[in-house]
Coordinates of C-alpha atoms in Angstrom, one line a residue:
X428 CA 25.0 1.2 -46.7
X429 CA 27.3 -1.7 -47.9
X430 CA 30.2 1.4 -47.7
X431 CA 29.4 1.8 -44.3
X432 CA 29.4 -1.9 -43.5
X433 CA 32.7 -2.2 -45.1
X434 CA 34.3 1.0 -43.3
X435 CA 33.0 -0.9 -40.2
X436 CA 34.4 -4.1 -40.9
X437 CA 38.0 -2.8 -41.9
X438 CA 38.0 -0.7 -38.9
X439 CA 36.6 -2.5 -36.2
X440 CA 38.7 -1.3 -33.0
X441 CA 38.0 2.7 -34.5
X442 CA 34.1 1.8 -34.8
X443 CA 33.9 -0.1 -31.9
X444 CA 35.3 3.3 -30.1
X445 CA 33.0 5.9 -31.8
X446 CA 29.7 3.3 -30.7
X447 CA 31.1 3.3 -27.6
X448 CA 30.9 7.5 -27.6
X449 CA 27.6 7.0 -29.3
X450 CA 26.4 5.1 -26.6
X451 CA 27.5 7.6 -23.8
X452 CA 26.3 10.6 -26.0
X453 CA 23.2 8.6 -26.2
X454 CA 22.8 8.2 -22.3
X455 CA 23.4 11.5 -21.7
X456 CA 20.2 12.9 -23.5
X457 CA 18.2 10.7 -22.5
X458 CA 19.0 11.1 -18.8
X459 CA 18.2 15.1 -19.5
X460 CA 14.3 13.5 -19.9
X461 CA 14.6 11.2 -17.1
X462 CA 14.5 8.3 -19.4
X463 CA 17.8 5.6 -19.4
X464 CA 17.9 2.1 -21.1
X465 CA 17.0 -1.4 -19.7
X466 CA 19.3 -3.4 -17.6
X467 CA 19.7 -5.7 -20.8
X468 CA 20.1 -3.3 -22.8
X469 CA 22.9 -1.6 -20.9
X470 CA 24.3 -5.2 -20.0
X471 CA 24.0 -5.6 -23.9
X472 CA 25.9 -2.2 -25.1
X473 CA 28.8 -2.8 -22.4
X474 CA 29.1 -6.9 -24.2
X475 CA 29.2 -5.6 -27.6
X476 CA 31.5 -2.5 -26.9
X477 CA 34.3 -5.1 -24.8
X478 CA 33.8 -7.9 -28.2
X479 CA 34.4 -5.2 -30.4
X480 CA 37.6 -3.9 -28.4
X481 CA 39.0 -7.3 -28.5
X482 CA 38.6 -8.1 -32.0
X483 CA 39.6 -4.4 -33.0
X484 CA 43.0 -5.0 -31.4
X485 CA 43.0 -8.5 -32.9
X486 CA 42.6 -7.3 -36.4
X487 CA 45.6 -4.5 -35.8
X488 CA 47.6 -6.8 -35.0
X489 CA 46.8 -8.8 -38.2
X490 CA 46.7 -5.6 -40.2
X491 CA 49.8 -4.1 -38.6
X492 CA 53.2 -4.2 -40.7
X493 CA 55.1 -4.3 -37.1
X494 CA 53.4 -6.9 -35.2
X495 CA 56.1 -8.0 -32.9
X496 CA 55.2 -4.1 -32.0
X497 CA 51.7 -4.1 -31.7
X498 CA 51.0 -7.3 -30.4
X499 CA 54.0 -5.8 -27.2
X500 CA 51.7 -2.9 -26.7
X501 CA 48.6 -5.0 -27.1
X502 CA 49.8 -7.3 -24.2
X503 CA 51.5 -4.3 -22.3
X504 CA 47.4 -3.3 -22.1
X505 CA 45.5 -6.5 -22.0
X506 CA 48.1 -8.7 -19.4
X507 CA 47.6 -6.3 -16.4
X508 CA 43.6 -5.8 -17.0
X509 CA 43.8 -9.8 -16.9
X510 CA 45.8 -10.3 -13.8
X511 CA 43.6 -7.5 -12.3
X512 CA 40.3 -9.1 -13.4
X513 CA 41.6 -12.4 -12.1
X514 CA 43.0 -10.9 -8.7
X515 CA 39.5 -9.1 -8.1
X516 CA 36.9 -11.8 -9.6
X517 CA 35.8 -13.2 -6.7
X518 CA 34.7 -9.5 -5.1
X519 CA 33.6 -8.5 -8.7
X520 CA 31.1 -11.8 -8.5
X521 CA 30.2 -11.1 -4.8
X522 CA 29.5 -7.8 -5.5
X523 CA 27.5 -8.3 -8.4
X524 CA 25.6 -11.4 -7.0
X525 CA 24.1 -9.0 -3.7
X526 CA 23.7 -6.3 -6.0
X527 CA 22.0 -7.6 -9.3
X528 CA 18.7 -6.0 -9.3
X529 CA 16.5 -8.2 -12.0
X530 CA 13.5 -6.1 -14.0
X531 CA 10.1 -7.5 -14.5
X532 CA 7.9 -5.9 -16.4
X533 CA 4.0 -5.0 -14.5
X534 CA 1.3 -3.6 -15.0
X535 CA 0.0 -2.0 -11.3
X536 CA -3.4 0.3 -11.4
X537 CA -4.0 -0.2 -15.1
X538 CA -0.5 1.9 -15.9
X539 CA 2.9 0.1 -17.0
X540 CA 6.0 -0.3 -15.0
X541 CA 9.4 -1.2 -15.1
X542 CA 9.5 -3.1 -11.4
X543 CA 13.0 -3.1 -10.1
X544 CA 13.7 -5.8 -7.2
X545 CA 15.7 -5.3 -4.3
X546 CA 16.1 -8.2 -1.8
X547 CA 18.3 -8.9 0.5
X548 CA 17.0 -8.5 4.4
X549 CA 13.8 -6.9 3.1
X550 CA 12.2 -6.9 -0.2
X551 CA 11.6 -3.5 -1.8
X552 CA 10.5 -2.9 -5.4
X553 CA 11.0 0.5 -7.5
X554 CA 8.5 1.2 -9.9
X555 CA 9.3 3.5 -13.2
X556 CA 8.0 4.4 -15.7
X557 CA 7.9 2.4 -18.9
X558 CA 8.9 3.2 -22.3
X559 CA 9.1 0.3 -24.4
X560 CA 11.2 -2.9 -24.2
X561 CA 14.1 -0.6 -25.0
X562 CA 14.0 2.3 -22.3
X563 CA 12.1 2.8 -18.6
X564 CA 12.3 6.0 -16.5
X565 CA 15.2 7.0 -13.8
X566 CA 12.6 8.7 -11.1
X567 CA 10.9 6.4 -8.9
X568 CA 6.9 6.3 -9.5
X569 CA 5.9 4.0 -6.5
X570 CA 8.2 2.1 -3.9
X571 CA 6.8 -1.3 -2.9
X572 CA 8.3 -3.0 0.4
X573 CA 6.9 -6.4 0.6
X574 CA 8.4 -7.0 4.2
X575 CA 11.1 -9.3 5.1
X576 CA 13.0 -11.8 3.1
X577 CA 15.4 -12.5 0.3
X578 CA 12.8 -13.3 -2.2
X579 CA 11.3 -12.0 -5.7
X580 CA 7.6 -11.4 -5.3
X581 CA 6.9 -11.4 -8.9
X582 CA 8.1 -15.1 -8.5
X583 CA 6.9 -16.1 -5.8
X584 CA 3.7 -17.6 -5.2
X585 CA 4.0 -16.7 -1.1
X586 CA 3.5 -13.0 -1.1
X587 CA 2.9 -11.6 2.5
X588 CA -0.1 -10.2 4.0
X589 CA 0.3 -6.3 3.4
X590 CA 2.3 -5.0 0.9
X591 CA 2.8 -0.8 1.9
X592 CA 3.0 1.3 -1.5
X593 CA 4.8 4.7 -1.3
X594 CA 3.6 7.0 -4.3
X595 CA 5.7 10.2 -5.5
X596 CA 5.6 12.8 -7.6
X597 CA 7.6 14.2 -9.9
X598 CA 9.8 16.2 -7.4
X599 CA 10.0 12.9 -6.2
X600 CA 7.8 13.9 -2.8
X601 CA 5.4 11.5 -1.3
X602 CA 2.0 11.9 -2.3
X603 CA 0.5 9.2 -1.1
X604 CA 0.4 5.5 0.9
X605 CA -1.8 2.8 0.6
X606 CA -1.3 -0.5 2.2
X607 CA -2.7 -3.7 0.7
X608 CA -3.3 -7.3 1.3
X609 CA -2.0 -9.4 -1.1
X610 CA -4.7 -10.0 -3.3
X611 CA -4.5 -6.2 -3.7
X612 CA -7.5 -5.2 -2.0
X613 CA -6.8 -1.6 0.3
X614 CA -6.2 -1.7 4.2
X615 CA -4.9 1.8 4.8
X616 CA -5.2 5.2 2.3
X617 CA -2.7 8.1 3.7
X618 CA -2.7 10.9 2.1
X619 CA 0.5 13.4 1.4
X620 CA 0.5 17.0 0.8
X621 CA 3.0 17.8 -1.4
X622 CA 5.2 20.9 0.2
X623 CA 8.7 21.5 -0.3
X624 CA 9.1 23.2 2.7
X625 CA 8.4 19.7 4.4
X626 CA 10.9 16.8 5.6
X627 CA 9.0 14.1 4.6
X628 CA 9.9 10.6 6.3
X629 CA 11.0 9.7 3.1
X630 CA 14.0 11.5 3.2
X631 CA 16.0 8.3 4.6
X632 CA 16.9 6.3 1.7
X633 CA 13.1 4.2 3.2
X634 CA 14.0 4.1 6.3
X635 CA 11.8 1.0 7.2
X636 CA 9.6 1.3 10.1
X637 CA 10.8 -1.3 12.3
X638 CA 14.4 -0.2 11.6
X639 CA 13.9 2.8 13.7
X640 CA 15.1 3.4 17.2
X641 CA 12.0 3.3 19.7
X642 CA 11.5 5.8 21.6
X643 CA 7.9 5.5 23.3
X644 CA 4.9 3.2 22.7
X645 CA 1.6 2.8 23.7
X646 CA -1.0 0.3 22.9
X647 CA -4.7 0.9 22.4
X648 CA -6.2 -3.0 21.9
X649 CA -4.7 -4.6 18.5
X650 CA -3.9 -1.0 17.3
X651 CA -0.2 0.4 18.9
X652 CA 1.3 3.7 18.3
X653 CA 4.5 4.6 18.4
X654 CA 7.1 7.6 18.2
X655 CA 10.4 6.7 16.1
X656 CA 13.9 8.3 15.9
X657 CA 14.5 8.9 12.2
X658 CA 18.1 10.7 12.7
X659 CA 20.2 13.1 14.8
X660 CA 20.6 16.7 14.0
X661 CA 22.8 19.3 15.3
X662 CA 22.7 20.7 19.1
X663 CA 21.9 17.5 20.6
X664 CA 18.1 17.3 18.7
X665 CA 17.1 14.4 17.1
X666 CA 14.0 13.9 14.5
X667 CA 11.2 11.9 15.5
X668 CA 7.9 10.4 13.7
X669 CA 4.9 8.5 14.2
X670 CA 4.8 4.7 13.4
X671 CA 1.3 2.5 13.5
X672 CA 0.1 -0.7 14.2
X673 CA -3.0 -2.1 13.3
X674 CA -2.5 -5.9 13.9
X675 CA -0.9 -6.0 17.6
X676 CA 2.9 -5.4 16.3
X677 CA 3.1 -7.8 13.5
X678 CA 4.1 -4.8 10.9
X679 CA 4.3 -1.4 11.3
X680 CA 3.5 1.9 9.0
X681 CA 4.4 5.5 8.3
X682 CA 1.7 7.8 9.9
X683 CA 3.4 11.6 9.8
X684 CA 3.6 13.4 7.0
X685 CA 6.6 15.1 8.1
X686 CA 8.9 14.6 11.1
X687 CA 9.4 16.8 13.6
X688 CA 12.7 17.9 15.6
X689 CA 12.5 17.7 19.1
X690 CA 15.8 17.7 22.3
X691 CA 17.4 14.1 23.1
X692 CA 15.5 14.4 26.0
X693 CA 12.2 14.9 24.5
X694 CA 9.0 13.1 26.4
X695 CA 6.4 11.4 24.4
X696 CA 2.6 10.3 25.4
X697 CA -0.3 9.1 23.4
X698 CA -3.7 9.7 25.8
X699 CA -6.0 8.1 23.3
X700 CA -5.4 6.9 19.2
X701 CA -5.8 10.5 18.3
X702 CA -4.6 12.4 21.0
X703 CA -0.6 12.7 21.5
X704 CA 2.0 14.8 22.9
X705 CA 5.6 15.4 22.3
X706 CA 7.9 17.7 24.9
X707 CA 10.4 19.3 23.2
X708 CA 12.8 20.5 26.2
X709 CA 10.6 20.6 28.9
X710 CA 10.6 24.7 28.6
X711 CA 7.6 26.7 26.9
X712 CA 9.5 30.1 26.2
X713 CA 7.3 33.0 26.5
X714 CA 8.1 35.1 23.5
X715 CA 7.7 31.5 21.4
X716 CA 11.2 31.6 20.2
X717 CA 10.6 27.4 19.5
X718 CA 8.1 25.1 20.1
X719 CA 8.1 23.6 23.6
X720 CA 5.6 21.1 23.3
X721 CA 3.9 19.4 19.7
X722 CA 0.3 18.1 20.0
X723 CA -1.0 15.9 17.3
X724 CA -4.9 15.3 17.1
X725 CA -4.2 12.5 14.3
X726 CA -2.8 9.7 15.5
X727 CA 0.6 11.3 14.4
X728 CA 0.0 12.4 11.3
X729 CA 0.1 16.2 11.9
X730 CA 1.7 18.4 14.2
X731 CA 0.9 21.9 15.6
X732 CA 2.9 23.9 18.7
X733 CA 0.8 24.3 21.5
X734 CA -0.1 28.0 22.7
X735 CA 0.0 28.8 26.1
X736 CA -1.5 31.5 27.6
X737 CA 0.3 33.0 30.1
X738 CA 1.8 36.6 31.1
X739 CA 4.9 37.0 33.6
X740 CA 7.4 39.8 33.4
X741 CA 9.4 38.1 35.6
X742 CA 10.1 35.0 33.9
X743 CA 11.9 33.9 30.5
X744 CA 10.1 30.1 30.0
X745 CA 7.3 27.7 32.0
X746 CA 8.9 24.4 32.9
X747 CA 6.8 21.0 32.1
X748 CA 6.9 19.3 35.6
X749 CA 4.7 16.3 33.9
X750 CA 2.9 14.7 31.1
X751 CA -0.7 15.8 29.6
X752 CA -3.3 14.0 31.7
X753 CA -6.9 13.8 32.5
X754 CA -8.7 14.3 35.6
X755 CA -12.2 14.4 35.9
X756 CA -12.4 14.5 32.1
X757 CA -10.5 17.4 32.3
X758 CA -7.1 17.4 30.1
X759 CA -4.7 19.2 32.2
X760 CA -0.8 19.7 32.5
X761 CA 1.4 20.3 35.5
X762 CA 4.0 23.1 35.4
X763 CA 6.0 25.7 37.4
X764 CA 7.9 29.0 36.9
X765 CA 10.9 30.0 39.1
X766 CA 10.5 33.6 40.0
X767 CA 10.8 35.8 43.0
X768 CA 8.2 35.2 46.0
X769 CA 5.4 37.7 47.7
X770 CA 8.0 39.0 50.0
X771 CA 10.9 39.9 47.0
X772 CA 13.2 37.9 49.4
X773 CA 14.5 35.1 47.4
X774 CA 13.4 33.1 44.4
X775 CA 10.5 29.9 44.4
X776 CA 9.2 27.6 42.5
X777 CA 5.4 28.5 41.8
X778 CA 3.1 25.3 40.8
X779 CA 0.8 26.5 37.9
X780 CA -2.1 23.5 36.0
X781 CA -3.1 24.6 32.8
X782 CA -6.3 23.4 31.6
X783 CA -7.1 22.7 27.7
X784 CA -10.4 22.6 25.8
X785 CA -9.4 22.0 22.2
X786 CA -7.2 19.2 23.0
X787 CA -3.7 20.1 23.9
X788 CA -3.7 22.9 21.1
X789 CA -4.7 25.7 23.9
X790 CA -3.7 26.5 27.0
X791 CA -4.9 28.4 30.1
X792 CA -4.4 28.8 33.9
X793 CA -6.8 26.7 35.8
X794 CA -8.3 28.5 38.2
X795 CA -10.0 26.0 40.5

């Protein structure tokens, strides 16, 4: 051992390099189990490896039989790192001041986590896993967002009403949300399915609720429902989900498990909390080539393709002349098709109301 402390000490720049390659080597494995070092612990690795450089080239300088040589090469390589340090120090500190993310360790649920703040506008918190004072995980376990601010909840003594916590699993898919006041008691308990055939309204880099584009709301007492634009897609389509309210508009939460892609034009209507609709195009294509028209009998949380019934030779698609409605308890919807008339003269628009009893998921001619 003493040997080894002595090669170290007569060799200090050549250890310093081969710790530096330990330490990458080191990183590497561990990232192949999803397990990386502490922020100190990187903070301290990156401290020791820079002291070590600068004494190494210190002592070859002392141990070198040219040193009007080595201390020209050592300055060659150290001046312009300086003048480049010193030209971009102010960025480096602005940088690092908006982007220093501190750690606290918590225990949430009875299991250990490495929390990881992020504040700025709003206040999110990553939760992974722990492994010691040493090492944490590199997947994210739970996502806390704590609302707006600038502020770390695990100092503060002002922690807002709800907190929303987003749970994954390992393929890092939502699993489940549960929103809670802040003395931890549950308000809301969604629960995810996890399929990877799915785009889950986690797929935005969270997205947050009120930072989506508004596209249709409707308000049912202190509880409001609303459709959001998650992103556009390709051929003028955009994806859409389901935001809720349960205090009048003070916060809003995920509801879908999944968004759905509707046109740029799409048309949106909530008839009750349950009962919603979302029009695609306007066009319900006869041999079902898409979906012209999504019902959800969940507030927003699932979506199926309504089915209508309906058999014309003559025509490619129905058009949707207006929104789902009721009348006379009835739910009903007003469309057309644009075929020849009686006489085989010339081309009309023929009215047709489709009636539904299972809630928008069916639909059939109404013959009254």
């Amino acid at each position: 051992m003493k040997k080894i402390f002595k090669q170290i000490k007569n060799h200090i720049f050549i250890s310093d390099l081969i710790f530096i390659g330990i330490n990458i080597f080191l990183n590497f494995i561990l990232y192949l189990f999803n397990i990386r070092f502490r922020l100190w612990v990187i903070i301290f690795i990156i401290l020791i490896s820079i002291l070590g450089l600068v004494i190494g080239i210190l002592q070859l300088i002392y141990l070198s039989k040219n040193k009007k040589l080595t201390i020209l090469f050592s300055l060659l390589g150290i001046i312009p790192l300086l003048i480049l340090i010193f030209i971009f120090m102010p960025i480096i500190s602005f940088v690092a001041l908006f982007s220093y993310k501190p750690e606290h360790v918590t225990t949430l649920e009875n299991n250990k986590y490495v929390a990881v703040v992020s504040s700025f506008l709003h206040v999110n918190v990553d939760y992974y896993d722990y492994y010691g004072f040493l090492l944490m995980g590199t997947k994210v376990k739970i996502h806390g967002y704590f609302g707006k601010g600038g502020y770390d909840p695990f100092n503060s003594p002002n922690l807002p009403s709800r907190i929303e916590y987003t749970y994954y699993n390992d393929k890092g898919k939502v699993k489940e949300k549960i929103i809670r006041d802040k003395d931890g008691n549950i308000i809301d308990d969604q629960n995810y399915e996890d399929n990877t055939d799915k785009s889950t309204t986690n797929n935005n880099d969270y997205l947050l609720p009120e930072d989506e584009k508004v596209l249709y709301e409707k308000k049912f007492g202190q509880t409001i429902l609303r459709f959001g634009k998650t992103d556009d897609v390709l051929g003028q389509n955009m994806l859409v989900n389901v935001l809720r309210s349960k205090d009048n508009g003070k916060n809003f939460y995920y509801v879908s498990d999944e968004v759905i892609k509707v046109s740029d034009e799409a048309k949106f209507i909530f008839l009750n909390e349950l009962l919603g609709f979302a029009i695609n195009n306007g066009k319900i294509y006869l041999d079902n080539r898409t979906t012209g028209m999504y019902v959800t009998t969940d507030s927003g949380k699932t979506f199926a393709s309504a089915v209508f019934n309906y058999q014309n030779d003559n025509v490619e698609y129905i058009s949707i002349k207006n929104l789902p409605y009721y009348e006379d308890n009835n739910l009903k919807i007003k469309c057309s098709v644009y075929q020849i008339n009686t006489k085989k003269d010339q081309y009309e628009d023929k009215e047709l109301i489709f009636i539904s009893d299972d809630n928008g998921l069916t639909w059939n001619l109404d013959n009254n």
